Amino acid sequence: MTRTPRALALAAAALVAVLTLAGCTNGVTTGATGDPDTAKIGLLLPDSVTARYESADRPYFEERIGELCPSCQVLYANADGDAAKQQQQAESMLTQGVSVLVLDPFDGVSAASIVGLASARGVPVIAYDRLIQSPDVAYYVSFDNELVGRLQAEALVDRLRELDVDPADGGILMVNGSPTDNNASQFKRGAHAVIDGSGYEVLAEFDTPGWDPGKAQDWVSGQITRFGSRIVGVYAANDPTAGGAIASLKAAGVAPLPPVTGQDAELAGLQRILMGDQYMTVYKALRPQAFLAAELAIDLVNDRRPAGEVEVAVGDARIPSFLLEPLPVRRGEIASVVIDDGFFTVAQLCTSDYASACREAGLT
């Protein structure tokens, strides 16, 4: 896929202006009622262990809604890693009269019941970041998630080869994402597509419940006891699980640390990369993603239905979708990818503890 996040966002904005419901492929109808200029829009995010949701997704989404519809109200809730809690939050928002739900599900299967409740009230649901296993989803806004996994695995395998690590010397631990997250299965599939043909053995792998970095840390500790120096690399599906894995390796006195992957370009992950503890992360441009979801929500409030860039299958249904392009980030790419895009500033990244590493990386 060659589209850039900015290009997708611009294309979406153009579509918003001119296209209507005629292109719908999954039969979902809008539930626009009342005055669209004062509509309530629900934003439901899945957990608090992933920093991006509170630091980026929510404020970007609210910012764009405020620009497009100053008198609209965003109702917000975070499920804190609890599918039942997210269900209750969605029911509360429906009772409060939201016109659209933007839902990043903690559990993509159980969240289908939320879509069912919303559909019964004529309220469309946008699946945000993670796919919901319901044919009645109005839109899906995410990234090319198999590509994320491939980028992580390619960086890891390439680094092992740069270090002249012989596959006979050991193998890779795979710290995957949550088993309830559809994206995690796509990351894993993309990673396996690279690792399985690389010659490097997967020593063991773990699907981290709820993306909990503490559980990732505990599991990696057990694998260090089991495999010791045979661990030559760690595939970690995101930055918090990478942090858990690195904490275990350091606690066990492993030195030098093997290369460890990550995802989301979180501040702590980028700082670990600067310090040499984490090898890479994957940058996903969250502003275009959140802005696009907000634009689609306002479209639905106004009974407009722009076409998707692609379609994603859920059963026999084809969900209009927008899949943005992720980018790999190693130490030398932090400035050109993350800082130049305005995701973090040098001041945020290069605090006193990281000043020396930032100078070495040419950031100050």
Short mmCIF file of C-alpha atoms in Angstrom, two decimals:
data_model
loop_
_atom_site.label_atom_id
_atom_site.label_comp_id
_atom_site.label_asym_id
_atom_site.label_seq_id
_atom_site.Cartn_x
_atom_site.Cartn_y
_atom_site.Cartn_z
CA MET A 1 0.00 0.00 0.00
CA THR A 2 1.51 3.33 -1.05
CA ARG A 3 -0.93 5.89 0.31
CA THR A 4 0.44 8.20 3.01
CA PRO A 5 -1.54 9.26 6.11
CA ARG A 6 -1.74 12.82 4.85
CA ALA A 7 -2.89 11.74 1.42
CA LEU A 8 -5.59 9.59 2.90
CA ALA A 9 -6.80 12.38 5.13
CA LEU A 10 -6.97 14.80 2.21
CA ALA A 11 -8.75 12.26 0.06
CA ALA A 12 -11.25 11.63 2.81
CA ALA A 13 -11.89 15.33 3.25
CA ALA A 14 -12.64 15.66 -0.45
CA LEU A 15 -15.00 12.72 -0.34
CA VAL A 16 -16.77 14.20 2.65
CA ALA A 17 -17.67 17.24 0.61
CA VAL A 18 -19.18 15.55 -2.40
CA LEU A 19 -20.28 11.95 -1.87
CA THR A 20 -23.51 10.57 -0.45
CA LEU A 21 -25.13 7.40 0.81
CA ALA A 22 -25.58 5.92 -2.64
CA GLY A 23 -22.26 4.03 -2.48
CA CYS A 24 -23.12 2.03 0.66
CA THR A 25 -22.26 -1.66 0.44
CA ASN A 26 -23.29 -3.04 3.81
CA GLY A 27 -26.81 -1.69 4.06
CA VAL A 28 -26.25 0.48 7.16
CA THR A 29 -28.49 3.52 7.37
CA THR A 30 -27.76 6.71 9.24
CA GLY A 31 -29.67 7.64 12.34
CA ALA A 32 -29.48 11.39 11.97
CA THR A 33 -32.27 12.92 14.01
CA GLY A 34 -32.81 16.33 15.52
CA ASP A 35 -30.53 19.27 14.84
CA PRO A 36 -27.19 18.05 13.43
CA ASP A 37 -25.57 21.28 14.61
CA THR A 38 -26.07 20.27 18.26
CA ALA A 39 -25.62 16.51 17.91
CA LYS A 40 -24.08 14.28 20.55
CA ILE A 41 -21.28 12.02 19.33
CA GLY A 42 -19.97 9.14 21.43
CA LEU A 43 -16.27 8.23 21.58
CA LEU A 44 -15.49 4.92 23.27
CA LEU A 45 -11.83 3.91 23.72
CA PRO A 46 -10.62 0.54 24.99
CA ASP A 47 -7.94 0.86 27.67
CA SER A 48 -5.71 3.10 29.73
CA VAL A 49 -2.47 1.11 29.47
CA THR A 50 -1.86 2.38 25.93
CA ALA A 51 -0.79 6.02 26.20
CA ARG A 52 -2.01 7.09 22.77
CA TYR A 53 -5.69 7.02 23.64
CA GLU A 54 -5.65 9.78 26.23
CA SER A 55 -2.66 11.71 24.85
CA ALA A 56 -3.56 11.67 21.15
CA ASP A 57 -6.73 9.95 19.90
CA ARG A 58 -9.16 11.64 22.26
CA PRO A 59 -7.82 15.22 22.04
CA TYR A 60 -7.37 15.03 18.26
CA PHE A 61 -10.91 13.70 17.82
CA GLU A 62 -12.41 16.34 20.08
CA GLU A 63 -10.39 19.06 18.35
CA ARG A 64 -11.71 18.14 14.92
CA ILE A 65 -15.31 17.82 16.08
CA GLY A 66 -14.99 21.27 17.63
CA GLU A 67 -13.75 22.68 14.32
CA LEU A 68 -16.48 21.05 12.23
CA CYS A 69 -19.39 21.44 14.63
CA PRO A 70 -18.74 23.90 17.49
CA SER A 71 -22.09 23.21 19.18
CA CYS A 72 -21.83 19.43 18.93
CA GLN A 73 -21.02 17.53 22.13
CA VAL A 74 -18.54 14.65 22.41
CA LEU A 75 -19.45 12.10 25.08
CA TYR A 76 -16.29 10.21 26.06
CA ALA A 77 -15.58 7.01 27.98
CA ASN A 78 -12.63 4.63 28.38
CA ALA A 79 -13.31 0.96 29.08
CA ASP A 80 -10.11 0.46 31.11
CA GLY A 81 -9.64 -2.96 29.54
CA ASP A 82 -13.11 -4.25 30.46
CA ALA A 83 -15.52 -5.36 27.73
CA ALA A 84 -18.51 -5.38 30.10
CA LYS A 85 -17.71 -1.84 31.19
CA GLN A 86 -17.51 -0.72 27.58
CA GLN A 87 -20.91 -2.27 26.93
CA GLN A 88 -22.37 -0.29 29.83
CA GLN A 89 -20.71 2.90 28.60
CA ALA A 90 -22.19 2.42 25.14
CA GLU A 91 -25.65 1.76 26.55
CA SER A 92 -25.40 4.94 28.63
CA MET A 93 -24.44 6.99 25.59
CA LEU A 94 -27.31 5.56 23.57
CA THR A 95 -29.68 6.45 26.40
CA GLN A 96 -28.27 9.99 26.35
CA GLY A 97 -29.19 10.28 22.68
CA VAL A 98 -25.94 10.10 20.72
CA SER A 99 -26.35 10.33 16.96
CA VAL A 100 -23.15 8.38 16.16
CA LEU A 101 -20.84 6.07 18.11
CA VAL A 102 -17.11 5.98 17.35
CA LEU A 103 -16.01 2.74 18.98
CA ASP A 104 -12.53 1.34 19.50
CA PRO A 105 -13.49 -2.03 20.99
CA PHE A 106 -11.66 -3.71 23.81
CA ASP A 107 -13.07 -6.98 22.48
CA GLY A 108 -13.92 -6.88 18.79
CA VAL A 109 -16.23 -9.89 19.02
CA SER A 110 -18.29 -8.92 22.05
CA ALA A 111 -18.53 -5.34 20.76
CA ALA A 112 -20.81 -6.65 18.01
CA SER A 113 -23.59 -6.50 20.61
CA ILE A 114 -22.97 -2.77 20.97
CA VAL A 115 -23.36 -2.37 17.21
CA GLY A 116 -26.58 -4.37 17.41
CA LEU A 117 -28.02 -2.12 20.13
CA ALA A 118 -27.00 0.98 18.24
CA SER A 119 -28.43 -0.28 14.95
CA ALA A 120 -31.75 -0.99 16.64
CA ARG A 121 -31.87 2.71 17.56
CA GLY A 122 -30.74 3.86 14.11
CA VAL A 123 -27.35 4.97 15.43
CA PRO A 124 -24.42 4.21 13.09
CA VAL A 125 -21.14 2.91 14.53
CA ILE A 126 -17.67 3.71 13.24
CA ALA A 127 -15.11 1.02 14.14
CA TYR A 128 -12.06 3.03 15.17
CA ASP A 129 -8.58 1.49 15.00
CA ARG A 130 -9.82 -2.05 15.77
CA LEU A 131 -12.31 -3.94 13.63
CA ILE A 132 -15.64 -4.97 15.14
CA GLN A 133 -16.99 -8.33 14.06
CA SER A 134 -20.37 -7.04 12.93
CA PRO A 135 -21.66 -6.61 9.37
CA ASP A 136 -23.56 -3.51 10.50
CA VAL A 137 -20.50 -1.32 11.13
CA ALA A 138 -20.81 1.88 9.10
CA TYR A 139 -17.07 2.51 8.64
CA TYR A 140 -13.70 1.16 9.71
CA VAL A 141 -10.82 3.62 10.22
CA SER A 142 -7.45 2.07 10.99
CA PHE A 143 -4.01 1.25 9.59
CA ASP A 144 -2.68 -1.55 7.41
CA ASN A 145 -2.15 -3.80 10.40
CA GLU A 146 -0.53 -6.74 8.68
CA LEU A 147 1.98 -4.26 7.29
CA VAL A 148 2.68 -3.13 10.87
CA GLY A 149 3.65 -6.69 11.78
CA ARG A 150 5.79 -7.07 8.68
CA LEU A 151 7.62 -3.80 9.35
CA GLN A 152 8.37 -4.88 12.91
CA ALA A 153 9.60 -8.32 11.89
CA GLU A 154 11.63 -7.04 8.95
CA ALA A 155 13.41 -4.55 11.21
CA LEU A 156 14.13 -7.26 13.77
CA VAL A 157 15.41 -9.83 11.27
CA ASP A 158 17.49 -7.22 9.44
CA ARG A 159 19.06 -6.14 12.73
CA LEU A 160 19.93 -9.71 13.69
CA ARG A 161 21.64 -10.15 10.35
CA GLU A 162 23.51 -6.85 10.76
CA LEU A 163 24.77 -8.17 14.09
CA ASP A 164 25.84 -11.44 12.39
CA VAL A 165 23.61 -13.48 14.67
CA ASP A 166 23.62 -17.04 13.38
CA PRO A 167 20.15 -18.66 13.47
CA ALA A 168 21.84 -21.65 15.11
CA ASP A 169 22.74 -19.43 18.07
CA GLY A 170 19.18 -18.94 19.24
CA GLY A 171 15.77 -17.60 18.40
CA ILE A 172 13.08 -14.99 18.92
CA LEU A 173 10.49 -14.48 21.64
CA MET A 174 7.18 -13.18 20.32
CA VAL A 175 5.22 -10.99 22.73
CA ASN A 176 1.99 -10.52 20.81
CA GLY A 177 -0.98 -8.30 21.56
CA SER A 178 -4.28 -9.04 23.23
CA PRO A 179 -6.22 -12.11 22.09
CA THR A 180 -9.40 -10.01 22.13
CA ASP A 181 -7.97 -7.42 19.70
CA ASN A 182 -8.46 -8.17 16.01
CA ASN A 183 -5.51 -5.90 15.18
CA ALA A 184 -3.22 -8.05 17.32
CA SER A 185 -3.98 -11.10 15.19
CA GLN A 186 -3.11 -9.09 12.08
CA PHE A 187 0.16 -7.83 13.58
CA LYS A 188 1.05 -11.41 14.46
CA ARG A 189 0.15 -12.71 11.01
CA GLY A 190 2.30 -10.05 9.34
CA ALA A 191 5.21 -10.76 11.68
CA HIS A 192 5.06 -14.51 11.13
CA ALA A 193 5.05 -13.97 7.36
CA VAL A 194 8.57 -12.56 7.77
CA ILE A 195 10.00 -14.48 10.72
CA ASP A 196 8.87 -17.93 9.63
CA GLY A 197 10.97 -17.71 6.46
CA SER A 198 13.94 -15.95 8.02
CA GLY A 199 15.76 -18.96 9.44
CA TYR A 200 15.33 -17.67 13.00
CA GLU A 201 13.33 -19.94 15.26
CA VAL A 202 10.40 -18.68 17.33
CA LEU A 203 11.39 -20.01 20.74
CA ALA A 204 8.00 -19.21 22.29
CA GLU A 205 5.17 -16.74 21.89
CA PHE A 206 2.53 -15.20 24.12
CA ASP A 207 -0.75 -13.38 23.45
CA THR A 208 -0.70 -10.66 26.11
CA PRO A 209 -4.11 -10.35 27.84
CA GLY A 210 -5.39 -6.81 27.55
CA TRP A 211 -2.02 -5.61 26.22
CA ASP A 212 -0.96 -5.52 29.87
CA PRO A 213 2.79 -4.74 30.06
CA GLY A 214 3.01 -6.34 33.50
CA LYS A 215 1.79 -9.64 32.09
CA ALA A 216 4.25 -9.33 29.22
CA GLN A 217 7.03 -8.72 31.72
CA ASP A 218 6.09 -11.76 33.80
CA TRP A 219 5.97 -14.01 30.76
CA VAL A 220 9.33 -12.84 29.42
CA SER A 221 10.87 -13.42 32.85
CA GLY A 222 9.81 -17.04 32.64
CA GLN A 223 11.24 -17.39 29.15
CA ILE A 224 14.59 -15.97 30.27
CA THR A 225 14.75 -18.71 32.88
CA ARG A 226 13.84 -21.25 30.23
CA PHE A 227 16.01 -20.12 27.29
CA GLY A 228 18.69 -17.87 28.76
CA SER A 229 21.25 -16.70 26.22
CA ARG A 230 19.40 -18.40 23.36
CA ILE A 231 17.08 -15.36 23.23
CA VAL A 232 18.62 -13.29 20.42
CA GLY A 233 15.65 -11.03 19.67
CA VAL A 234 12.23 -10.04 20.98
CA TYR A 235 9.24 -9.26 18.81
CA ALA A 236 7.04 -7.05 21.01
CA ALA A 237 3.78 -5.96 19.40
CA ASN A 238 3.68 -2.47 20.94
CA ASP A 239 5.75 -0.11 23.05
CA PRO A 240 4.23 -0.97 26.47
CA THR A 241 4.80 -4.70 25.96
CA ALA A 242 8.31 -3.86 24.74
CA GLY A 243 8.83 -1.95 27.97
CA GLY A 244 7.73 -4.98 29.97
CA ALA A 245 10.06 -7.27 28.04
CA ILE A 246 13.00 -4.90 28.45
CA ALA A 247 12.35 -4.60 32.18
CA SER A 248 12.57 -8.40 32.47
CA LEU A 249 15.77 -8.58 30.44
CA LYS A 250 17.41 -5.87 32.56
CA ALA A 251 16.26 -7.47 35.81
CA ALA A 252 17.88 -10.73 34.68
CA GLY A 253 21.14 -8.94 33.93
CA VAL A 254 21.01 -9.60 30.19
CA ALA A 255 23.69 -7.53 28.46
CA PRO A 256 23.85 -6.44 25.80
CA LEU A 257 20.10 -6.34 25.32
CA PRO A 258 18.81 -8.16 22.24
CA PRO A 259 16.93 -6.03 19.71
CA VAL A 260 13.32 -5.44 20.78
CA THR A 261 10.54 -4.11 18.53
CA GLY A 262 7.55 -1.95 19.45
CA GLN A 263 4.67 0.07 18.04
CA ASP A 264 2.85 3.39 18.48
CA ALA A 265 5.88 5.67 18.92
CA GLU A 266 4.97 6.35 22.55
CA LEU A 267 7.16 8.84 24.37
CA ALA A 268 8.62 6.16 26.65
CA GLY A 269 9.28 3.89 23.68
CA LEU A 270 11.08 6.61 21.75
CA GLN A 271 13.18 7.42 24.80
CA ARG A 272 14.13 3.75 25.16
CA ILE A 273 15.18 3.80 21.50
CA LEU A 274 17.36 6.84 22.12
CA MET A 275 18.99 5.03 25.05
CA GLY A 276 19.58 1.88 23.01
CA ASP A 277 17.24 -0.31 25.06
CA GLN A 278 14.57 -0.71 22.36
CA TYR A 279 15.52 -1.10 18.72
CA MET A 280 12.49 0.25 16.86
CA THR A 281 8.85 1.24 16.95
CA VAL A 282 6.16 1.81 14.34
CA TYR A 283 4.77 5.31 13.90
CA LYS A 284 1.10 5.64 13.12
CA ALA A 285 -0.10 9.16 12.31
CA LEU A 286 -2.87 9.44 14.88
CA ARG A 287 -3.95 12.98 14.04
CA PRO A 288 -5.12 12.05 10.49
CA GLN A 289 -6.76 8.92 11.86
CA ALA A 290 -8.69 10.75 14.58
CA PHE A 291 -9.54 13.66 12.27
CA LEU A 292 -10.88 11.27 9.65
CA ALA A 293 -13.08 9.49 12.21
CA ALA A 294 -14.41 12.86 13.37
CA GLU A 295 -15.15 13.92 9.78
CA LEU A 296 -17.02 10.69 9.11
CA ALA A 297 -19.00 11.12 12.33
CA ILE A 298 -20.10 14.61 11.26
CA ASP A 299 -21.01 13.23 7.83
CA LEU A 300 -23.23 10.61 9.41
CA VAL A 301 -24.83 13.18 11.70
CA ASN A 302 -25.74 15.12 8.55
CA ASP A 303 -27.03 11.99 6.79
CA ARG A 304 -24.12 11.88 4.34
CA ARG A 305 -22.27 8.72 3.42
CA PRO A 306 -18.88 9.19 1.69
CA ALA A 307 -17.31 6.19 0.01
CA GLY A 308 -14.46 4.30 1.64
CA GLU A 309 -11.01 4.02 0.10
CA VAL A 310 -11.09 0.24 0.45
CA GLU A 311 -13.49 -2.42 1.70
CA VAL A 312 -12.83 -4.83 4.56
CA ALA A 313 -14.83 -8.05 4.80
CA VAL A 314 -16.82 -8.97 7.90
CA GLY A 315 -18.62 -12.16 7.05
CA ASP A 316 -20.44 -11.50 3.80
CA ALA A 317 -20.52 -7.74 4.37
CA ARG A 318 -18.03 -5.29 2.90
CA ILE A 319 -17.27 -2.45 5.31
CA PRO A 320 -16.23 0.90 3.74
CA SER A 321 -12.79 1.49 5.21
CA PHE A 322 -9.80 3.79 5.39
CA LEU A 323 -6.45 2.12 6.12
CA LEU A 324 -3.58 4.52 6.73
CA GLU A 325 0.07 3.62 6.21
CA PRO A 326 2.40 2.93 9.17
CA LEU A 327 6.11 3.83 9.17
CA PRO A 328 9.05 2.09 10.90
CA VAL A 329 11.11 4.24 13.26
CA ARG A 330 14.63 3.48 14.43
CA ARG A 331 16.93 5.87 16.26
CA GLY A 332 17.99 7.72 13.14
CA GLU A 333 14.40 8.21 11.96
CA ILE A 334 12.91 9.81 15.07
CA ALA A 335 13.54 13.34 13.83
CA SER A 336 12.39 12.88 10.24
CA VAL A 337 9.29 10.83 11.01
CA VAL A 338 8.01 11.61 14.49
CA ILE A 339 9.24 15.11 15.29
CA ASP A 340 8.82 16.53 11.79
CA ASP A 341 5.20 15.33 11.83
CA GLY A 342 4.56 17.25 15.05
CA PHE A 343 3.72 14.17 17.12
CA PHE A 344 6.26 15.11 19.81
CA THR A 345 8.59 18.06 20.19
CA VAL A 346 12.30 17.85 20.93
CA ALA A 347 11.57 19.42 24.32
CA GLN A 348 9.10 16.66 25.19
CA LEU A 349 11.47 13.93 24.10
CA CYS A 350 14.79 15.29 25.27
CA THR A 351 14.28 15.84 28.99
CA SER A 352 17.33 15.96 31.25
CA ASP A 353 17.59 12.17 31.57
CA TYR A 354 17.82 11.84 27.79
CA ALA A 355 19.81 14.98 26.90
CA SER A 356 23.04 13.12 26.15
CA ALA A 357 21.29 10.48 24.03
CA CYS A 358 19.45 13.21 22.14
CA ARG A 359 22.71 14.99 21.34
CA GLU A 360 24.18 11.74 20.05
CA ALA A 361 21.12 11.26 17.86
CA GLY A 362 21.43 14.80 16.51
CA LEU A 363 18.17 15.99 18.05
CA THR A 364 19.64 18.94 19.98
#
